[in-house]
PDB file of C-alpha atoms in Angstrom:
ATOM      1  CA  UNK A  12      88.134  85.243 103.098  1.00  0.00           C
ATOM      2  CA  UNK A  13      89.929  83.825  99.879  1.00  0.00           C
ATOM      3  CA  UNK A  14      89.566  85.014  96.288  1.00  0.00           C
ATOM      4  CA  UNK A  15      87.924  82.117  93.960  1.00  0.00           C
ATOM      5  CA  UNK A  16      91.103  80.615  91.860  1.00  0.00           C
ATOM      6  CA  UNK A  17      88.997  81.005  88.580  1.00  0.00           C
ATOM      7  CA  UNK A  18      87.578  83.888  88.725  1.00  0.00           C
ATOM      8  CA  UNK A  19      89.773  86.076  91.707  1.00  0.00           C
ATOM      9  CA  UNK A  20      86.810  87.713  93.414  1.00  0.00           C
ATOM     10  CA  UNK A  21      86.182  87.368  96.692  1.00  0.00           C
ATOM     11  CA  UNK A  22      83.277  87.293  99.125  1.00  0.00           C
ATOM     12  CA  UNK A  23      81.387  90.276  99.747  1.00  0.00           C
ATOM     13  CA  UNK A  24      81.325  90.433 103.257  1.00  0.00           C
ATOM     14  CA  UNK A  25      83.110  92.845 105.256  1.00  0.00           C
ATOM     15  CA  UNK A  26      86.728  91.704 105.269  1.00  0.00           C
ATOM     16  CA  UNK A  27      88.559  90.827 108.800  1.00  0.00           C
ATOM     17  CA  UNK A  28      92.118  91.877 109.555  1.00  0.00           C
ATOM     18  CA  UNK A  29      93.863  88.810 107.908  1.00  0.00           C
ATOM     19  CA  UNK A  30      92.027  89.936 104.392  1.00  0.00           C
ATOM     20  CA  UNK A  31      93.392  93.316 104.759  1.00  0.00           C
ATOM     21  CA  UNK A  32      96.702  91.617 105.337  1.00  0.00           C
ATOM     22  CA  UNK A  33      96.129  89.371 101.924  1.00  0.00           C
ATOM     23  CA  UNK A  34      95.236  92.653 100.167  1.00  0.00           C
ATOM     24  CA  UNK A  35      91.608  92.626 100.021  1.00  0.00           C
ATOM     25  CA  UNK A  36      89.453  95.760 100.685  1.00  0.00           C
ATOM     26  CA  UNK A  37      86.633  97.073 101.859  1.00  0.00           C
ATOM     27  CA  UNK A  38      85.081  97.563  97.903  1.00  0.00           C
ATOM     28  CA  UNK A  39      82.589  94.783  97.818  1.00  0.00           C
ATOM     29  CA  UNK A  40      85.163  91.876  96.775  1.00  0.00           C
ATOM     30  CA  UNK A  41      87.382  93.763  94.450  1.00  0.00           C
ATOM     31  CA  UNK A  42      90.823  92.170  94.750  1.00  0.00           C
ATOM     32  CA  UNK A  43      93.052  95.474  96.067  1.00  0.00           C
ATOM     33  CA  UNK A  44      96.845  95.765  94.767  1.00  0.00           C
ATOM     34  CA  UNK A  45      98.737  95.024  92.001  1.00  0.00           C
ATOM     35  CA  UNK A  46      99.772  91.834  93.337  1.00  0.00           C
ATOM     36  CA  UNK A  47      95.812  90.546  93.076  1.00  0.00           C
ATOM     37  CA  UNK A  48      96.494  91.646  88.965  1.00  0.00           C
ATOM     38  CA  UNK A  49      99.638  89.648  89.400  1.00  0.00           C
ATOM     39  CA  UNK A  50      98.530  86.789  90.566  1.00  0.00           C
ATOM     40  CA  UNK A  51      95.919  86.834  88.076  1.00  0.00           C
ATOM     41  CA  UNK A  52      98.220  86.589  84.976  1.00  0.00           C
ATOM     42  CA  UNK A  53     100.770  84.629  86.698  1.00  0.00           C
ATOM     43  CA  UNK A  54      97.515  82.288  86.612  1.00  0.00           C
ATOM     44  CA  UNK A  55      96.794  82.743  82.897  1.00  0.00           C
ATOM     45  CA  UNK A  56      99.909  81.402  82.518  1.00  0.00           C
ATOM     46  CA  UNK A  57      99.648  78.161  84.807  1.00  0.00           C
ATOM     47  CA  UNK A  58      96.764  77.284  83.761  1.00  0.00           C
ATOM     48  CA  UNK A  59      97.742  76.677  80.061  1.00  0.00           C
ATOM     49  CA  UNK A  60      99.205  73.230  80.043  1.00  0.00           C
ATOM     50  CA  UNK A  61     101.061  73.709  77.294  1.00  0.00           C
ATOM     51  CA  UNK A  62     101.658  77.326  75.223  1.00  0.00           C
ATOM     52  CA  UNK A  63      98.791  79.080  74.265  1.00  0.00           C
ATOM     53  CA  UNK A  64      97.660  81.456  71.918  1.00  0.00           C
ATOM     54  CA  UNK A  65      94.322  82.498  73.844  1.00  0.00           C
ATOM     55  CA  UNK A  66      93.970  85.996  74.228  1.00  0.00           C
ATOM     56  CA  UNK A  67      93.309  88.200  76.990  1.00  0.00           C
ATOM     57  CA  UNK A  68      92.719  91.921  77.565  1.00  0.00           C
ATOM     58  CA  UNK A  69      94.175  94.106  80.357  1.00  0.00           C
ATOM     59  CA  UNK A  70      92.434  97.348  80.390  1.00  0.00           C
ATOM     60  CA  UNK A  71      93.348  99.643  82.972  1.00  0.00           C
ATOM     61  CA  UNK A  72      90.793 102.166  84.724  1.00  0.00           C
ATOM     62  CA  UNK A  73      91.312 105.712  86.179  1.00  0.00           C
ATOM     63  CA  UNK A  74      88.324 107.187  88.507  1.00  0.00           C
ATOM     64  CA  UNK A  75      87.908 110.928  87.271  1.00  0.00           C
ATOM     65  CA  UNK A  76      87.368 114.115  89.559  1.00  0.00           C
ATOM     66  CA  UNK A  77      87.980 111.646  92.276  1.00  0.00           C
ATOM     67  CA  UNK A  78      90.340 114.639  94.298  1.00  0.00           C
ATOM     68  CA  UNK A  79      87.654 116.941  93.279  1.00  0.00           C
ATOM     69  CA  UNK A  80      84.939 114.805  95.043  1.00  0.00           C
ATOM     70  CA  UNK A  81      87.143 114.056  98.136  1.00  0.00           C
ATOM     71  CA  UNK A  82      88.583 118.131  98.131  1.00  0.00           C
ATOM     72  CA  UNK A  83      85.092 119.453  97.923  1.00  0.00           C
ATOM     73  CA  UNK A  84      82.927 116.940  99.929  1.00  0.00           C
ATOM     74  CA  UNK A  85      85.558 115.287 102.264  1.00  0.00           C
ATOM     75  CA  UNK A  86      86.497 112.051 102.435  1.00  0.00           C
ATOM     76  CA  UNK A  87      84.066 110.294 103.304  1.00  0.00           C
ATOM     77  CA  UNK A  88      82.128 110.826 100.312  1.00  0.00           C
ATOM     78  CA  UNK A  89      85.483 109.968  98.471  1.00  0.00           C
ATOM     79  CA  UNK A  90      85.377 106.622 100.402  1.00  0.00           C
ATOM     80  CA  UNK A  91      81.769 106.193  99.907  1.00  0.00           C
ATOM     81  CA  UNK A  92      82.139 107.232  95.863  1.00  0.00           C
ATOM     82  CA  UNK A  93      84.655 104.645  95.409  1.00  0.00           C
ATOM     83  CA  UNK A  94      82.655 101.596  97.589  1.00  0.00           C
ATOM     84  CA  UNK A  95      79.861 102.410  95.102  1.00  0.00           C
ATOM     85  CA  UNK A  96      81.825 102.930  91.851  1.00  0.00           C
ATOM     86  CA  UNK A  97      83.683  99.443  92.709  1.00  0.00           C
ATOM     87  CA  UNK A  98      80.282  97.545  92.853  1.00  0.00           C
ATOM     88  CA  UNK A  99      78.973  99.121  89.114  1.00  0.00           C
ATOM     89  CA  UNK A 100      82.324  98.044  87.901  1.00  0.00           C
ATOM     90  CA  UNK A 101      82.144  94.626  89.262  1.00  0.00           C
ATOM     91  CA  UNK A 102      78.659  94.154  87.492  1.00  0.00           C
ATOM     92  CA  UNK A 103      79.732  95.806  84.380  1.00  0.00           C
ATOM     93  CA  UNK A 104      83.126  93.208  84.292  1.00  0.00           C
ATOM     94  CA  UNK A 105      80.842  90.527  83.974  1.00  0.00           C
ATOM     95  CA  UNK A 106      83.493  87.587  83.994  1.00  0.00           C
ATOM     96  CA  UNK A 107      85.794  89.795  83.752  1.00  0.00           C
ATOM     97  CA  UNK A 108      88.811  90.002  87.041  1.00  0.00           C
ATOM     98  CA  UNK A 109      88.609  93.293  88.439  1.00  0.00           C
ATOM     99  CA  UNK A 110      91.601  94.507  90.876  1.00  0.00           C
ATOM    100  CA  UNK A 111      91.648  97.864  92.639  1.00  0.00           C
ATOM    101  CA  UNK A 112      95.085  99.047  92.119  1.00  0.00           C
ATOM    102  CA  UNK A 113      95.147 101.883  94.937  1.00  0.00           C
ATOM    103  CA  UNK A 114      93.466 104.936  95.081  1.00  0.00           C
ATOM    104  CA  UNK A 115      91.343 105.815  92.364  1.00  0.00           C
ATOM    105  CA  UNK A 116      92.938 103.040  89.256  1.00  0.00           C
ATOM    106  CA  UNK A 117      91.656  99.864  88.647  1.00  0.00           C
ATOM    107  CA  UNK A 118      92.247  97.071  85.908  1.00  0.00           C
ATOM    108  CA  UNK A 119      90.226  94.408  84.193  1.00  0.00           C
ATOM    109  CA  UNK A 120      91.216  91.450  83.204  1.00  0.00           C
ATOM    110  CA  UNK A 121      89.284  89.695  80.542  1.00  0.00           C
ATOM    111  CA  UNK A 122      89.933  86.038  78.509  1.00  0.00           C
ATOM    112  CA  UNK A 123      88.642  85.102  75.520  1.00  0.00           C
ATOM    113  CA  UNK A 124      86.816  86.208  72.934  1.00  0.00           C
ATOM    114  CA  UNK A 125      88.366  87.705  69.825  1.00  0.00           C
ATOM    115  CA  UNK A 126      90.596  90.843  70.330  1.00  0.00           C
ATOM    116  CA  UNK A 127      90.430  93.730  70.486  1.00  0.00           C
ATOM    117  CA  UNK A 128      86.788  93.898  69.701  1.00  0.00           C
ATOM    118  CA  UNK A 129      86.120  91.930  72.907  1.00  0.00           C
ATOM    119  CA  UNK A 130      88.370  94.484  75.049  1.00  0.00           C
ATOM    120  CA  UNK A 131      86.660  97.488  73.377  1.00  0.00           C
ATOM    121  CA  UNK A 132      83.023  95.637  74.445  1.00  0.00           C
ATOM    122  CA  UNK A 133      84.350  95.095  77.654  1.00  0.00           C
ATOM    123  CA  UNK A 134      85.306  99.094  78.223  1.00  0.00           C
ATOM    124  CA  UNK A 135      82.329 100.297  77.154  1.00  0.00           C
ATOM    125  CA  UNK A 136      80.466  99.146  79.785  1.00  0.00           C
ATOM    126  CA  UNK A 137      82.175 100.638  82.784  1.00  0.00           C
ATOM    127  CA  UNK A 138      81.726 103.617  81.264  1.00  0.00           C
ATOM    128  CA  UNK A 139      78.069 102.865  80.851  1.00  0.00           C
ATOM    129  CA  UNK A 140      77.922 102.244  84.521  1.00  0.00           C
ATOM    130  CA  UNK A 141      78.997 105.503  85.723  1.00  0.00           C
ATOM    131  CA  UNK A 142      77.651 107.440  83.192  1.00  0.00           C
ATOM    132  CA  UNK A 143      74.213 108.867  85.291  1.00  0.00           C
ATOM    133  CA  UNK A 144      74.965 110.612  88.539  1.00  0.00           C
ATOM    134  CA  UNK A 145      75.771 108.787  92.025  1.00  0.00           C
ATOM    135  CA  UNK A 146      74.596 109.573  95.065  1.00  0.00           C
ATOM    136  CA  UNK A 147      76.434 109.499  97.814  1.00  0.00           C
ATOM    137  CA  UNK A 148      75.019 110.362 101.241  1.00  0.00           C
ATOM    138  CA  UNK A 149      72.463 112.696  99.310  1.00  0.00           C
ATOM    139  CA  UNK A 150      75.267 114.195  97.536  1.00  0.00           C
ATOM    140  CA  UNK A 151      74.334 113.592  94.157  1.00  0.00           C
ATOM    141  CA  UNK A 152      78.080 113.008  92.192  1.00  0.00           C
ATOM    142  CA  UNK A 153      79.018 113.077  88.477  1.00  0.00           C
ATOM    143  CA  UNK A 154      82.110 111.103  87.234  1.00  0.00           C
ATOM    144  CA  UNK A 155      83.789 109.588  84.527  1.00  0.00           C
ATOM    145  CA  UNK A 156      86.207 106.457  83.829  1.00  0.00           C
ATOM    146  CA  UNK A 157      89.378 106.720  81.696  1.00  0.00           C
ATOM    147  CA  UNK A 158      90.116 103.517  80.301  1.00  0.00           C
ATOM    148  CA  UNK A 159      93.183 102.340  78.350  1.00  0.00           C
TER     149      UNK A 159
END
């Protein structure tokens, strides 16, 4: 499985051993690491022929109660919480790169547009997405995003 040069995200199939290797999880084709983020600018930057002045926005997501959900229903439901979380996030990012950093943090990566007010468009809806309960393995699971 390889992440799409333009975009980053990968297939959504269940990723074999050589995709854990590259750094790709088990969230539904969310690029895991900071290296996927990484890669992703150090593309930005390539793919400018000469200097630019587009504009991007790097917004950088934090799961909340996510100890809380693993403490209190195990984790399982942590795992399960996060698998479901990822996929709302990758529809809310639109065209937007999304990388899961490790444990509960994320990032978005977002070009064009005018900024900030395409950044602050871009945050609000993640936390659209997880505003309305979960449910995870009939547990039914309240969180919020903190986004920066």
């Amino acid at each position: 499985m390889s992440a799409d040069p333009g975009t980053g995200r990968v297939g959504t199939t269940a990723p074999s051993k050589s995709a854990f290797a590259a750094g790709l999880g088990p969230w539904f084709g969310v690029v895991v690491g900071a290296a996927g983020v990484d890669l992703r600018l150090a593309g930005l930057r390539e793919g400018a022929a000469e200097p630019s002045h587009e504009s991007f926005a790097l917004l950088c997501i934090d799961l909340d109660r996510f100890k809380e959900v693993n403490d209190v229903f195990g984790h399982a439901a942590g795992d399960g919480l996060l698998c479901k979380v990822s996929r709302l996030l990758q529809t809310a990012a639109g065209d937007a790169f999304l990388a899961r950093l490790g444990g509960d943090e994320f990032s978005l990566i977002a070009t064009g547009g005018p900024q900030p007010s395409s950044a602050e468009a871009l945050a609000d809806r993640p936390l659209e997405a997880v505003a309305k309960n979960i449910d995870v393995d009939g547990q039914n699971l309240r969180t919020s995003l903190s986004i920066g």
